[in-house]
Coordinates of C-alpha atoms in Angstrom, one line a residue:
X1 CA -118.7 57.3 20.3
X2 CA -118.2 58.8 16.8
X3 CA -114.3 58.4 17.7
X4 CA -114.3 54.7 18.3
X5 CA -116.5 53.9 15.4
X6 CA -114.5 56.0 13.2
X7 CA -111.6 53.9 14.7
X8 CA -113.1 50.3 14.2
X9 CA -114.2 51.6 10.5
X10 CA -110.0 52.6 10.1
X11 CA -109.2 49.6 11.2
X12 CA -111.6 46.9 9.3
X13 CA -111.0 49.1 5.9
X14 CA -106.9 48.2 6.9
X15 CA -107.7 44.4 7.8
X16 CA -109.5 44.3 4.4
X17 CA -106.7 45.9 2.5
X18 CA -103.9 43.4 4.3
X19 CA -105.5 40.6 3.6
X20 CA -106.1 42.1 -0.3
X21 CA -102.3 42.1 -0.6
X22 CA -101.8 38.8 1.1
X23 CA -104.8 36.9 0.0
X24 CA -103.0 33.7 1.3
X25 CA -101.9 35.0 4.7
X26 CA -104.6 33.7 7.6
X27 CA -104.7 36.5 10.2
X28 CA -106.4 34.6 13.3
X29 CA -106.3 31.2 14.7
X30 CA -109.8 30.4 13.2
X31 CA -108.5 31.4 9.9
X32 CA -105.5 29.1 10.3
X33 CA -107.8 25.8 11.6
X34 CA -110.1 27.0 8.0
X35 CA -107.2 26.9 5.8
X36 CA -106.0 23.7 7.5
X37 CA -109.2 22.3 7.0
X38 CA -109.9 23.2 4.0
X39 CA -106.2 22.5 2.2
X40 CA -104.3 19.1 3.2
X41 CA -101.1 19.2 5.0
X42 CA -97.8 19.9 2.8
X43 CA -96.5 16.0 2.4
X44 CA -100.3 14.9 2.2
X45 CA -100.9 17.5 -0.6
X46 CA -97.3 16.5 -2.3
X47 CA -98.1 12.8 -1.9
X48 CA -101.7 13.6 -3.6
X49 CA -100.7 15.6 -6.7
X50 CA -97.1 14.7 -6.6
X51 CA -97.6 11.6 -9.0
X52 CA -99.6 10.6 -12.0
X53 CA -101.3 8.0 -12.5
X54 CA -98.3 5.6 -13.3
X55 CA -97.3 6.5 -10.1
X56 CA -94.0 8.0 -11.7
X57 CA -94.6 11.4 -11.9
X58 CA -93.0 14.0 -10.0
X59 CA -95.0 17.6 -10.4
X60 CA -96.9 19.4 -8.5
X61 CA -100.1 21.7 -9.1
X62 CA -100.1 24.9 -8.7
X63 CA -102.7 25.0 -6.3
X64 CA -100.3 23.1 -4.0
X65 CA -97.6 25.6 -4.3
X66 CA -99.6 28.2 -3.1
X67 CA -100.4 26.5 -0.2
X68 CA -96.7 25.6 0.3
X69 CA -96.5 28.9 0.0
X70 CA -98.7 29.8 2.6
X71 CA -97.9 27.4 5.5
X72 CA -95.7 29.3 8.2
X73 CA -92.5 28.3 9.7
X74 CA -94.1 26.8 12.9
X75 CA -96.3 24.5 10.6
X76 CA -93.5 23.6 8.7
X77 CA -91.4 22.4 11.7
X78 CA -95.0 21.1 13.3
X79 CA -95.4 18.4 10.2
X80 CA -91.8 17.7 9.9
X81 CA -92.5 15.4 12.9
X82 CA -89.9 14.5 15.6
X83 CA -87.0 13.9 13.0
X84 CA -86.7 17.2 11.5
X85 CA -87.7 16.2 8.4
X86 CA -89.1 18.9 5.7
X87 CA -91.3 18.5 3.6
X88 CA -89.2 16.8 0.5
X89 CA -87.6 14.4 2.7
X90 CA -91.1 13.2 3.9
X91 CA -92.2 12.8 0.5
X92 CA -89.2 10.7 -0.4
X93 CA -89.8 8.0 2.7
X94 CA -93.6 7.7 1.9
X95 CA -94.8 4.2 1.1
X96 CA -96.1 5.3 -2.7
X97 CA -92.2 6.8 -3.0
X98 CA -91.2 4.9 -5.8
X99 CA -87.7 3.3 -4.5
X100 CA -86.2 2.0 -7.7
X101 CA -86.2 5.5 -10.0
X102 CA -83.2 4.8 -12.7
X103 CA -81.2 1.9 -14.0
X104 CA -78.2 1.1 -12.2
X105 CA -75.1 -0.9 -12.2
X106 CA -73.4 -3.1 -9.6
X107 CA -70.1 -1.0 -8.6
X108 CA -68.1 -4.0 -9.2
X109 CA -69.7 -4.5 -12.7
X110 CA -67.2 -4.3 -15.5
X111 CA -69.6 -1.1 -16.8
X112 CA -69.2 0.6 -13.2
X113 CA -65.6 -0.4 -11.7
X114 CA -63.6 2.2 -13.1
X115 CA -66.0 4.8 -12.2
X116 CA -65.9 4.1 -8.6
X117 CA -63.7 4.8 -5.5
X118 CA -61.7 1.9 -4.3
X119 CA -59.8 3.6 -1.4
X120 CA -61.3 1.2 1.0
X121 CA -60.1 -1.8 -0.9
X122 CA -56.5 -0.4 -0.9
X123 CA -56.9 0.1 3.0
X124 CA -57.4 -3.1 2.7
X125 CA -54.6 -4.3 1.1
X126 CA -52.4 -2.3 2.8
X127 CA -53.8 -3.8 5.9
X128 CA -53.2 -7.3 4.7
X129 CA -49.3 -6.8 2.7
X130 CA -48.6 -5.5 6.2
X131 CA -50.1 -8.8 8.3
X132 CA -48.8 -11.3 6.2
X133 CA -45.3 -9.7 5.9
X134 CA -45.1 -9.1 9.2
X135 CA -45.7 -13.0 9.5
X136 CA -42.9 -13.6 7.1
X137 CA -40.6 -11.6 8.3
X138 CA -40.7 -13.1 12.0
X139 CA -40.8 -16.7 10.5
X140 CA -37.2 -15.5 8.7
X141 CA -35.7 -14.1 11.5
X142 CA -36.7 -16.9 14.0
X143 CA -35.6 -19.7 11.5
X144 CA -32.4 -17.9 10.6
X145 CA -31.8 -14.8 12.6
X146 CA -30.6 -11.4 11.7
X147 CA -28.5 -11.6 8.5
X148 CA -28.0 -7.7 8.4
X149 CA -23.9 -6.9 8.2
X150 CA -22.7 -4.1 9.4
X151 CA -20.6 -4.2 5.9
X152 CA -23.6 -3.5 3.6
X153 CA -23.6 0.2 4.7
X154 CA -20.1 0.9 5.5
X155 CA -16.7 -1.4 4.7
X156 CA -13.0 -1.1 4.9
X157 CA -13.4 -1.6 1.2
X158 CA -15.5 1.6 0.8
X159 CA -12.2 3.6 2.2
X160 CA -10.4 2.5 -1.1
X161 CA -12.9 3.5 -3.4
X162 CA -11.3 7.3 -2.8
X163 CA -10.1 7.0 -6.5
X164 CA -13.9 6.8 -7.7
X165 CA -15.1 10.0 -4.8
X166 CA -12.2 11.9 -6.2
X167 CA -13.9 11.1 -9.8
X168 CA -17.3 12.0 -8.9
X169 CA -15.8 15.3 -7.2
X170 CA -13.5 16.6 -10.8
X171 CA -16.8 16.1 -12.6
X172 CA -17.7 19.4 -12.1
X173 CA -14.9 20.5 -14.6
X174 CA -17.0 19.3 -17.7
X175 CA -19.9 21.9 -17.3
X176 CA -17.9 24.5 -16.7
X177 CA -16.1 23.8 -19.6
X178 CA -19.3 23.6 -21.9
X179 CA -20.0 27.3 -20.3
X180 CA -17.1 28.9 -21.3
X181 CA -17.9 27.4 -24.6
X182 CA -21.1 28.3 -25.2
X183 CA -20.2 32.0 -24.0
X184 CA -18.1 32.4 -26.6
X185 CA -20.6 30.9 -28.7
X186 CA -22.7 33.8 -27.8
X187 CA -20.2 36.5 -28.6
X188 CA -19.5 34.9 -31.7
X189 CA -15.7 34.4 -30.7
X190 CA -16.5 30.9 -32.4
X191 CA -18.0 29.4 -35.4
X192 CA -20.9 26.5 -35.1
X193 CA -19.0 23.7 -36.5
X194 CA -16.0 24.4 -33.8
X195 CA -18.7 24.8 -30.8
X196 CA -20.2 21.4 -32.0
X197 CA -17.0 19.7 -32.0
X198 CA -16.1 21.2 -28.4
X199 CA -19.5 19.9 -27.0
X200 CA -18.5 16.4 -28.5
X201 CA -15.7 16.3 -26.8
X202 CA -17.3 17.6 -23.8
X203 CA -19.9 15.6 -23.5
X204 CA -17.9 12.0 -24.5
X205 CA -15.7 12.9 -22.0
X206 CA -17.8 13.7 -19.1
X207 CA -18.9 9.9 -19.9
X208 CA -15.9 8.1 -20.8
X209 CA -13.4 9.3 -17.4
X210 CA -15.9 7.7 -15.2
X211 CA -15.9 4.5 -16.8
X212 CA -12.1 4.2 -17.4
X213 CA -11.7 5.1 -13.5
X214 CA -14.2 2.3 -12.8
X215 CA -12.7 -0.5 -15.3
X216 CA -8.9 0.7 -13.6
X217 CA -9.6 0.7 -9.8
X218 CA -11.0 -3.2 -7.5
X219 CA -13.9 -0.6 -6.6
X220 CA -17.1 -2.2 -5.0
X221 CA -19.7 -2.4 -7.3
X222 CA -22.0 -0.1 -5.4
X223 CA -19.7 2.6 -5.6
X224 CA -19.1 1.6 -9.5
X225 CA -22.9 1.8 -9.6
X226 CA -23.4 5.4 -7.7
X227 CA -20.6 7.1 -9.5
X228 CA -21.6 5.7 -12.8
X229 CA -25.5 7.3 -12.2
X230 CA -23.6 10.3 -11.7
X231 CA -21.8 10.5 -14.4
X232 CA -25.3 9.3 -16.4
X233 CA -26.8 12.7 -15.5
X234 CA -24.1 14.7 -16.1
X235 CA -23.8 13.5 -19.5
X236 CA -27.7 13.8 -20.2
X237 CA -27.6 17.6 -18.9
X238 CA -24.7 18.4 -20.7
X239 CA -26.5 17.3 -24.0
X240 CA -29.4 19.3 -23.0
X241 CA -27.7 22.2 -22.4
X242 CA -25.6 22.6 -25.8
X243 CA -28.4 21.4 -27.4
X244 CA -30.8 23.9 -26.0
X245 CA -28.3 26.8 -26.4
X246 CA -27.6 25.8 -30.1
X247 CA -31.4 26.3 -30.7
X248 CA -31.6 29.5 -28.8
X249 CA -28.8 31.2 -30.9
X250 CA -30.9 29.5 -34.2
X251 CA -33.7 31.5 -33.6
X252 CA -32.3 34.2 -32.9
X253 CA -30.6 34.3 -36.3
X254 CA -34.0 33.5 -38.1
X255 CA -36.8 35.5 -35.8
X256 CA -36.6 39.2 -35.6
X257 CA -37.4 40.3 -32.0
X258 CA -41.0 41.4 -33.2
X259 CA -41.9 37.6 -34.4
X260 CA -40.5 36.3 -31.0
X261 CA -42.9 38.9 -28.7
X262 CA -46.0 38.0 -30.7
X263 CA -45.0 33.9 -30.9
X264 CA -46.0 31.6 -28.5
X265 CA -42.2 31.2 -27.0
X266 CA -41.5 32.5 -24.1
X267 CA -38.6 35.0 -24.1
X268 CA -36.9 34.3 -20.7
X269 CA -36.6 31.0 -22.4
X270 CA -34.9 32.2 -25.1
X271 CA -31.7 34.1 -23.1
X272 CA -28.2 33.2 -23.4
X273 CA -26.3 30.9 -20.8
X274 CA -25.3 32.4 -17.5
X275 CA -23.7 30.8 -14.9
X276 CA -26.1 31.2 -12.5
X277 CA -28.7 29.5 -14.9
X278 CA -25.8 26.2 -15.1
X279 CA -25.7 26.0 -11.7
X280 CA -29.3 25.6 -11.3
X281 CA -29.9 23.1 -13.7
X282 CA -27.1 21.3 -12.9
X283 CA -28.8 20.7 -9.5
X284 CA -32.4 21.1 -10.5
X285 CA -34.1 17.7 -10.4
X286 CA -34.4 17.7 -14.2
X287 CA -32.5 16.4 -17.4
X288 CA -34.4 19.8 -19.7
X289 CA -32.4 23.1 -19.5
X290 CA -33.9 25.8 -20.3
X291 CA -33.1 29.6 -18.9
X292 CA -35.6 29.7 -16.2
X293 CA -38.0 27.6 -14.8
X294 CA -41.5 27.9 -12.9
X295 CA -40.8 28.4 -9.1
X296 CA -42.6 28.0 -5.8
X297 CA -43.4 30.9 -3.7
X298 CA -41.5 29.5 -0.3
X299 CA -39.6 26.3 0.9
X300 CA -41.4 24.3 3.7
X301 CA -39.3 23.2 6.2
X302 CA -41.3 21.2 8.0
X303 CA -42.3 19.1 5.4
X304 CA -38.8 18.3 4.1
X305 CA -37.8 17.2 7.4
X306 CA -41.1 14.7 7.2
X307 CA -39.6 13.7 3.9
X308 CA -36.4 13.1 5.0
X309 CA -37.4 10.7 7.8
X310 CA -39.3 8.9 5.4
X311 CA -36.3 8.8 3.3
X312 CA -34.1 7.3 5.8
X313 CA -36.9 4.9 6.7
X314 CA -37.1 3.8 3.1
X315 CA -34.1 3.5 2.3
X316 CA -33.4 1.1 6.0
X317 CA -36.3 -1.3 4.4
X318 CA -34.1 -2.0 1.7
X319 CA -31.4 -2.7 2.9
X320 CA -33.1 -4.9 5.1
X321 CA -34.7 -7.0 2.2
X322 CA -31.5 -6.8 0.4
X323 CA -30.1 -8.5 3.2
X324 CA -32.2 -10.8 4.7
X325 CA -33.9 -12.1 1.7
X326 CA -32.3 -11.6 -1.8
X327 CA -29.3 -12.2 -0.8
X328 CA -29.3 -15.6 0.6
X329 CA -31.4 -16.6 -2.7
X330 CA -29.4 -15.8 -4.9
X331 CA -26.4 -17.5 -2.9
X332 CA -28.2 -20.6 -3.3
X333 CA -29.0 -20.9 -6.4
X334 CA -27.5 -21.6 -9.8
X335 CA -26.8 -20.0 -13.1
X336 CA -30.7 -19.6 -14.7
X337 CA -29.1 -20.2 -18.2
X338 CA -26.9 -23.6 -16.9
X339 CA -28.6 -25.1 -14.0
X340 CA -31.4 -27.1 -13.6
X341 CA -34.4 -25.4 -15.7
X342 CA -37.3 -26.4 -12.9
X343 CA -34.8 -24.8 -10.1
X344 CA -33.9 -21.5 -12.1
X345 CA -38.1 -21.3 -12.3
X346 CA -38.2 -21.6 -8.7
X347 CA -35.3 -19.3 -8.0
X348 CA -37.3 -16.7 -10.2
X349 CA -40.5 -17.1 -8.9
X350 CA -39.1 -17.1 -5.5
X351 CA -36.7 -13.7 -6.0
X352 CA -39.7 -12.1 -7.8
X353 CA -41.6 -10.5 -4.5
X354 CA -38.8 -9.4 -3.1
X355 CA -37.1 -7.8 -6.0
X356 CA -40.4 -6.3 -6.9
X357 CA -40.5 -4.8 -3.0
X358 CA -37.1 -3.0 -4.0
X359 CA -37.9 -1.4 -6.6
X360 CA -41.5 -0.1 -5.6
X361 CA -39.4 1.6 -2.5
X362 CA -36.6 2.6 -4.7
X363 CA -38.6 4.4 -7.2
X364 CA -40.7 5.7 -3.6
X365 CA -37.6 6.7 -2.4
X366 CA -35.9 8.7 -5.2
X367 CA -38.8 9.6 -7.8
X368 CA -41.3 10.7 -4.8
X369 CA -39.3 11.8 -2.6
X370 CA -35.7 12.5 -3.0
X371 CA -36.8 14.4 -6.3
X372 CA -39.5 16.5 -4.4
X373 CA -37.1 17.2 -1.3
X374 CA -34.4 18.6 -4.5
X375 CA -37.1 20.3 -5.9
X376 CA -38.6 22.3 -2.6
X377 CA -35.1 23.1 -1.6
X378 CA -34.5 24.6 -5.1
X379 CA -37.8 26.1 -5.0
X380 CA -38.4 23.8 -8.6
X381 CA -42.2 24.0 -9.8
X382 CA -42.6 21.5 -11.6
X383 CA -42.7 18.2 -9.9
X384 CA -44.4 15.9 -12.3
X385 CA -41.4 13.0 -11.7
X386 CA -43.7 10.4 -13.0
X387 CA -47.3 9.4 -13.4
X388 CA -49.5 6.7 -12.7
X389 CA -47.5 4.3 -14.4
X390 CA -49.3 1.4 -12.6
X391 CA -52.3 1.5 -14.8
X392 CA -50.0 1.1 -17.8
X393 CA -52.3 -0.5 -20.5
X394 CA -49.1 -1.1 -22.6
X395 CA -45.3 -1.4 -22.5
X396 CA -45.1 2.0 -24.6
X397 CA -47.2 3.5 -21.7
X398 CA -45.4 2.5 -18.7
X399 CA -41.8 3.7 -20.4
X400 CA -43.9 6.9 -21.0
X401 CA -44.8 7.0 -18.0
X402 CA -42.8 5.7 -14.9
X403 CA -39.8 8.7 -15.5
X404 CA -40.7 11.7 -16.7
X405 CA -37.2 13.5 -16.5
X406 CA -35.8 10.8 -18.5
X407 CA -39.1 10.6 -21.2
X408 CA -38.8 14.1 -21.6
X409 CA -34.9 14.2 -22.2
X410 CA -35.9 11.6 -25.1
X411 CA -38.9 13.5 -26.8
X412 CA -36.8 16.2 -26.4
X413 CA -33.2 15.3 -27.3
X414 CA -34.0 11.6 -29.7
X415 CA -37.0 11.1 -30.7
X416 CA -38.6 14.5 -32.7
X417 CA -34.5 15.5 -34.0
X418 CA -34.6 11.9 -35.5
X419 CA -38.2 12.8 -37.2
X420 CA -37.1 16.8 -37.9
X421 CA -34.5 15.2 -40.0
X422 CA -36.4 12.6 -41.8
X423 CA -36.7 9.5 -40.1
X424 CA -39.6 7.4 -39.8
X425 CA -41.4 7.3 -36.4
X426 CA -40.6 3.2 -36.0
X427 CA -36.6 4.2 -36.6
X428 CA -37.1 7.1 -33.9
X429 CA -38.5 4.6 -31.5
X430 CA -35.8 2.1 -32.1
X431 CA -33.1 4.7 -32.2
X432 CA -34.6 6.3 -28.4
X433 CA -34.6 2.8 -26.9
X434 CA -31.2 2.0 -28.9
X435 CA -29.9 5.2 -26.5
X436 CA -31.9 4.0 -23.5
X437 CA -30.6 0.1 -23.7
X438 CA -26.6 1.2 -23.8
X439 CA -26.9 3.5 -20.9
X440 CA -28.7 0.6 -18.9
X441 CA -26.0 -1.4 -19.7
X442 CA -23.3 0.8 -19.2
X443 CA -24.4 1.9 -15.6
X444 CA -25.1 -2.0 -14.5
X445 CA -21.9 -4.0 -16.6
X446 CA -19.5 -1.0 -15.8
X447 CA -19.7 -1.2 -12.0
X448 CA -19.3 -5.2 -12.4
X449 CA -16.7 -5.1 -14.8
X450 CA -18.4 -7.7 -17.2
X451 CA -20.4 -7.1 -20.1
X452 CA -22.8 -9.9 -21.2
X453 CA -25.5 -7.2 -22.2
X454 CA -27.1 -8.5 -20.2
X455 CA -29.3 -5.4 -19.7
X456 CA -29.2 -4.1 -23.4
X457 CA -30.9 -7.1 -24.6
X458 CA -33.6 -6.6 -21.7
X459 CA -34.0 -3.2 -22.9
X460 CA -34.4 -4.3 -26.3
X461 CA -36.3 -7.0 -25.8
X462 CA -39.5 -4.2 -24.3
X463 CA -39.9 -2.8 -28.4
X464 CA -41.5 -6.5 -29.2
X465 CA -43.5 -5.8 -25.8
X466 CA -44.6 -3.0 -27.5
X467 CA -46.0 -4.0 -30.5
X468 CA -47.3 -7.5 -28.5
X469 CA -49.3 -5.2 -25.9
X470 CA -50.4 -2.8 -28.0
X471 CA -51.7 -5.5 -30.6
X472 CA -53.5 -7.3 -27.1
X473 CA -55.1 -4.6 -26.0
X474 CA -57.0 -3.6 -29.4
X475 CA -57.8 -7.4 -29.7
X476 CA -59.4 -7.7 -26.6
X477 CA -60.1 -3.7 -25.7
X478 CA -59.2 -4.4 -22.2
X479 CA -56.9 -2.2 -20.4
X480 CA -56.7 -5.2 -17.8
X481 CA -55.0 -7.6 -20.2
X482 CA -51.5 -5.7 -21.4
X483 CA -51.6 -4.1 -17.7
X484 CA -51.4 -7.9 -16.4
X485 CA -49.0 -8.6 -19.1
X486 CA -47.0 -5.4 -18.5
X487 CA -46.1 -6.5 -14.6
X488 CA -45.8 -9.8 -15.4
X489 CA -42.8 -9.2 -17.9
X490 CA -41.3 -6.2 -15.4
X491 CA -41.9 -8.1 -11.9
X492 CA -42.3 -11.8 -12.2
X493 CA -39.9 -12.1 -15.4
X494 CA -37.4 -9.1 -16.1
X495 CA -35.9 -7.8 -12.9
X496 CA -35.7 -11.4 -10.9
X497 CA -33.6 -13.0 -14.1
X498 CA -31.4 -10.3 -14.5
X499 CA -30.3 -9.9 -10.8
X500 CA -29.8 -14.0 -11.2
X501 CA -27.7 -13.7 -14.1
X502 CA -25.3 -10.4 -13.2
X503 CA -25.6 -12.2 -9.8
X504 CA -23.8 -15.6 -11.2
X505 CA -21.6 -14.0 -13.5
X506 CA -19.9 -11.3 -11.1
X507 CA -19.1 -14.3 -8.8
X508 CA -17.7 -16.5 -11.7
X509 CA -15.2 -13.4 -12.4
X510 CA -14.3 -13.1 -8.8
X511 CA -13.9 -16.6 -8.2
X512 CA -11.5 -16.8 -11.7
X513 CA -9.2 -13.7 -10.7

């Protein structure tokens, strides 16, 4: 007897001190039904002291934490009800819930628009170009047929043009020659003056054999045009490189190696030429040389064969629209400059979408994915190629943006030597699209054999596009209004004229020899 009372006693004084250290925890069903009774259920008690009086308010007392605090797991999921739902979630479908918390914009609002995702609306438009396209295209071919020749990819013409591949293949000579230049640069086996003369010649010549090959051989002017692009590169890399190498050999005359390892420059940057280092660059997809360059860990195969396919599909869609579409306009139509003026507007208008479908898959073709397949091959790292040049605000930002090997070769190369030694920014502008505006013309009115400058003056009409959509755009402080501008001078205007007038005037020179 003494035992078991001795026991109960044990056992009450340990009840008492468990429910001393847990003063919230009920420890029998009775317990649990008093709590309930006495303290509302979780969402009830939230929905009670949750708001003030405004109705706005969001706190809750302490006394209803603790008994948040003290609910068990099974009551938890017993109120949440048949959905699952805690307590929070309750609270925020309750009638008194406030459903209007914040102000807020329409996404489509002109305060809201640019903050929002529109991926669904470019499904959409995707989904549409490719519908009413699709149309188009079967309208064309039933009303016409299929007016793809087997001579736009391969021509008993093309097997003449071996004068031009024999060019294109001797090219090679011109780098080599600027190595064995610069290494004696580097040994000191020649002075500065003589090393800058040598890369003159170098350099002009790389540029002029091309174009006297071209201007002496009845080549096709898409051979003209390939070899000419070539040659284009070659002579931009070749500038780089002397350039480059000059500047590594100045500071290393005026920085002690000490300077150089604390400095911000990079000192595998800084070595002198190797061959290995040519032959990189020259088939690195960039127009920059420098000694080394950031590289990717491995190549991926599979995804260069995906980009290849894509390439070849590409590339077929051209042709095709080439073909079928541009040109049997062009054939009908007259000299814009001599004609009727209404017709050349409708020739325009009417060459615009498909000249504009070109070039979006030329620039897909070579800029996303010719360039990258170079550049995984080569294991190149850095494969900014362009950027989103579509949201242009300006003319200056879409020639800043749309090629990046080619804006970096001019930053690089033009425009900052022009200010180092004095000039004015306007003069380096002018000077950089100067550069830009001759090499347009010489890789289009080369391959033709006419020069009407056609393409220089388009070039050099964009600097009063510059200072007319710059001006615009802190008028109205729009970015919609020199973007609308901006396509409307590059697709509806620019590229449909000129592919009119070199159109009219390589005809004219056949038809007269």
């Amino acid at each position: 007897m003494a035992n078991s009372l001795d026991h109960n006693k044990t056992q009450t004084q340990t009840q008492a001190q468990t429910q001393t250290q847990n003063p919230t925890q009920p420890q029998s069903q009775s317990d649990k039904a008093s709590i309930r009774h006495r303290h509302p259920s979780r969402g009830e008690e939230e929905a009670s002291s949750g708001f003030d009086s405004s109705g706005m308010g969001t706190t809750v007392s302490d006394s209803g934490r603790r008994d948040q605090d003290a609910d068990s797991k099974e009551a938890r999921k017993t109120r949440g009800g048949a959905d699952g739902l805690s307590g929070p979630e309750l609270l925020h479908y309750r009638a008194s819930a406030p459903a209007h918390r914040r102000i807020k914009e329409s996404p489509l609002s002109n305060e809201a628009i640019f903050r929002q995702s529109h991926a669904g609306l470019l499904n959409l438009c995707i989904v549409v170009l490719v519908a009413v396209n699709s149309r188009l295209i079967i309208e064309n071919i039933m009303k016409y047929g299929l007016l793809i020749r087997a001579g736009f990819w391969f021509s008993a013409r093309s097997l003449r043009d071996w004068p031009l591949l024999m060019c294109c293949l001797s090219l090679p000579i011109f780098p080599l020659t600027s190595f064995l230049v610069e290494k004696l640069a580097e040994r000191k086996r020649l002075p500065e003056p003589v090393v800058i003369l040598f890369q003159i010649i170098i350099t002009s010549g790389a540029i002029a054999y091309p174009i006297i090959v071209i201007l002496k051989c009845d080549s096709a002017v898409l051979s003209g045009f390939v070899l000419m692009f070539v040659a284009c590169i070659l002579w931009m890399k070749l500038v780089s490189y002397a350039h480059t190498n000059y500047d590594i050999r100045a500071l290393s005359k005026s920085i002690d190696k000490d300077t150089l390892i604390n400095s911000s420059f990079d000192i595998e940057n800084l070595k002198g030429p190797t061959f290995k280092s040519l032959v990189y660059f020259l088939l690195a997809p960039t127009l920059c040389y420098q000694p080394s360059y950031p590289r990717a860990a491995s190549i991926r195969k599979g995804w260069v064969l995906r980009q290849l396919v894509k390439c070849i599909i590409f590339t077929g869609l051209m042709g095709f629209i080439i073909e079928q579409y541009i040109n049997p306009i062009v054939q009908n139509s007259q000299h814009p400059l001599k004609g009727n003026l209404l017709n050349a507007i409708e020739r325009v208008l009417k060459l615009s979408v498909p000249t504009l479908y070109v070039w979006l898959c030329m620039f897909y073709c070579f800029f996303h994915l010719w360039l990258n397949i170079l550049a995984e091959l080569l294991q190149f790292g850095d494969r900014e190629f362009y950027k989103d040049w579509w949201n242009a605000k300006t003319v200056e930002e879409y020639w800043r943006m749309w090629n990046m090997p080619v804006h970096k070769w001019m930053i690089r190369h033009i425009y900052f030597p022009c200010i180092r030694h004095g000039l004015p920014k306007g003069a380096a502008l002018l000077i950089s699209f100067l550069v830009s505006a001759l090499f347009h013309e010489i890789v289009v009115g080369v391959p033709c054999h006419i020069f009407k400058f056609w393409a220089f003056i388009g070039i050099m009409f964009q600097i009063p596009l510059v200072f007319l959509t710059k001006y615009l755009q802190d008028k109205f402080r729009s970015s919609m209004v020199g973007n609308m501008i901006f396509w409307f001078f590059f697709s509806i205007l620019g590229q449909p004229m000129c592919v009119l007038l070199y159109y009219h005037d390589v005809m004219n020179r056949k038809s007269r020899t």
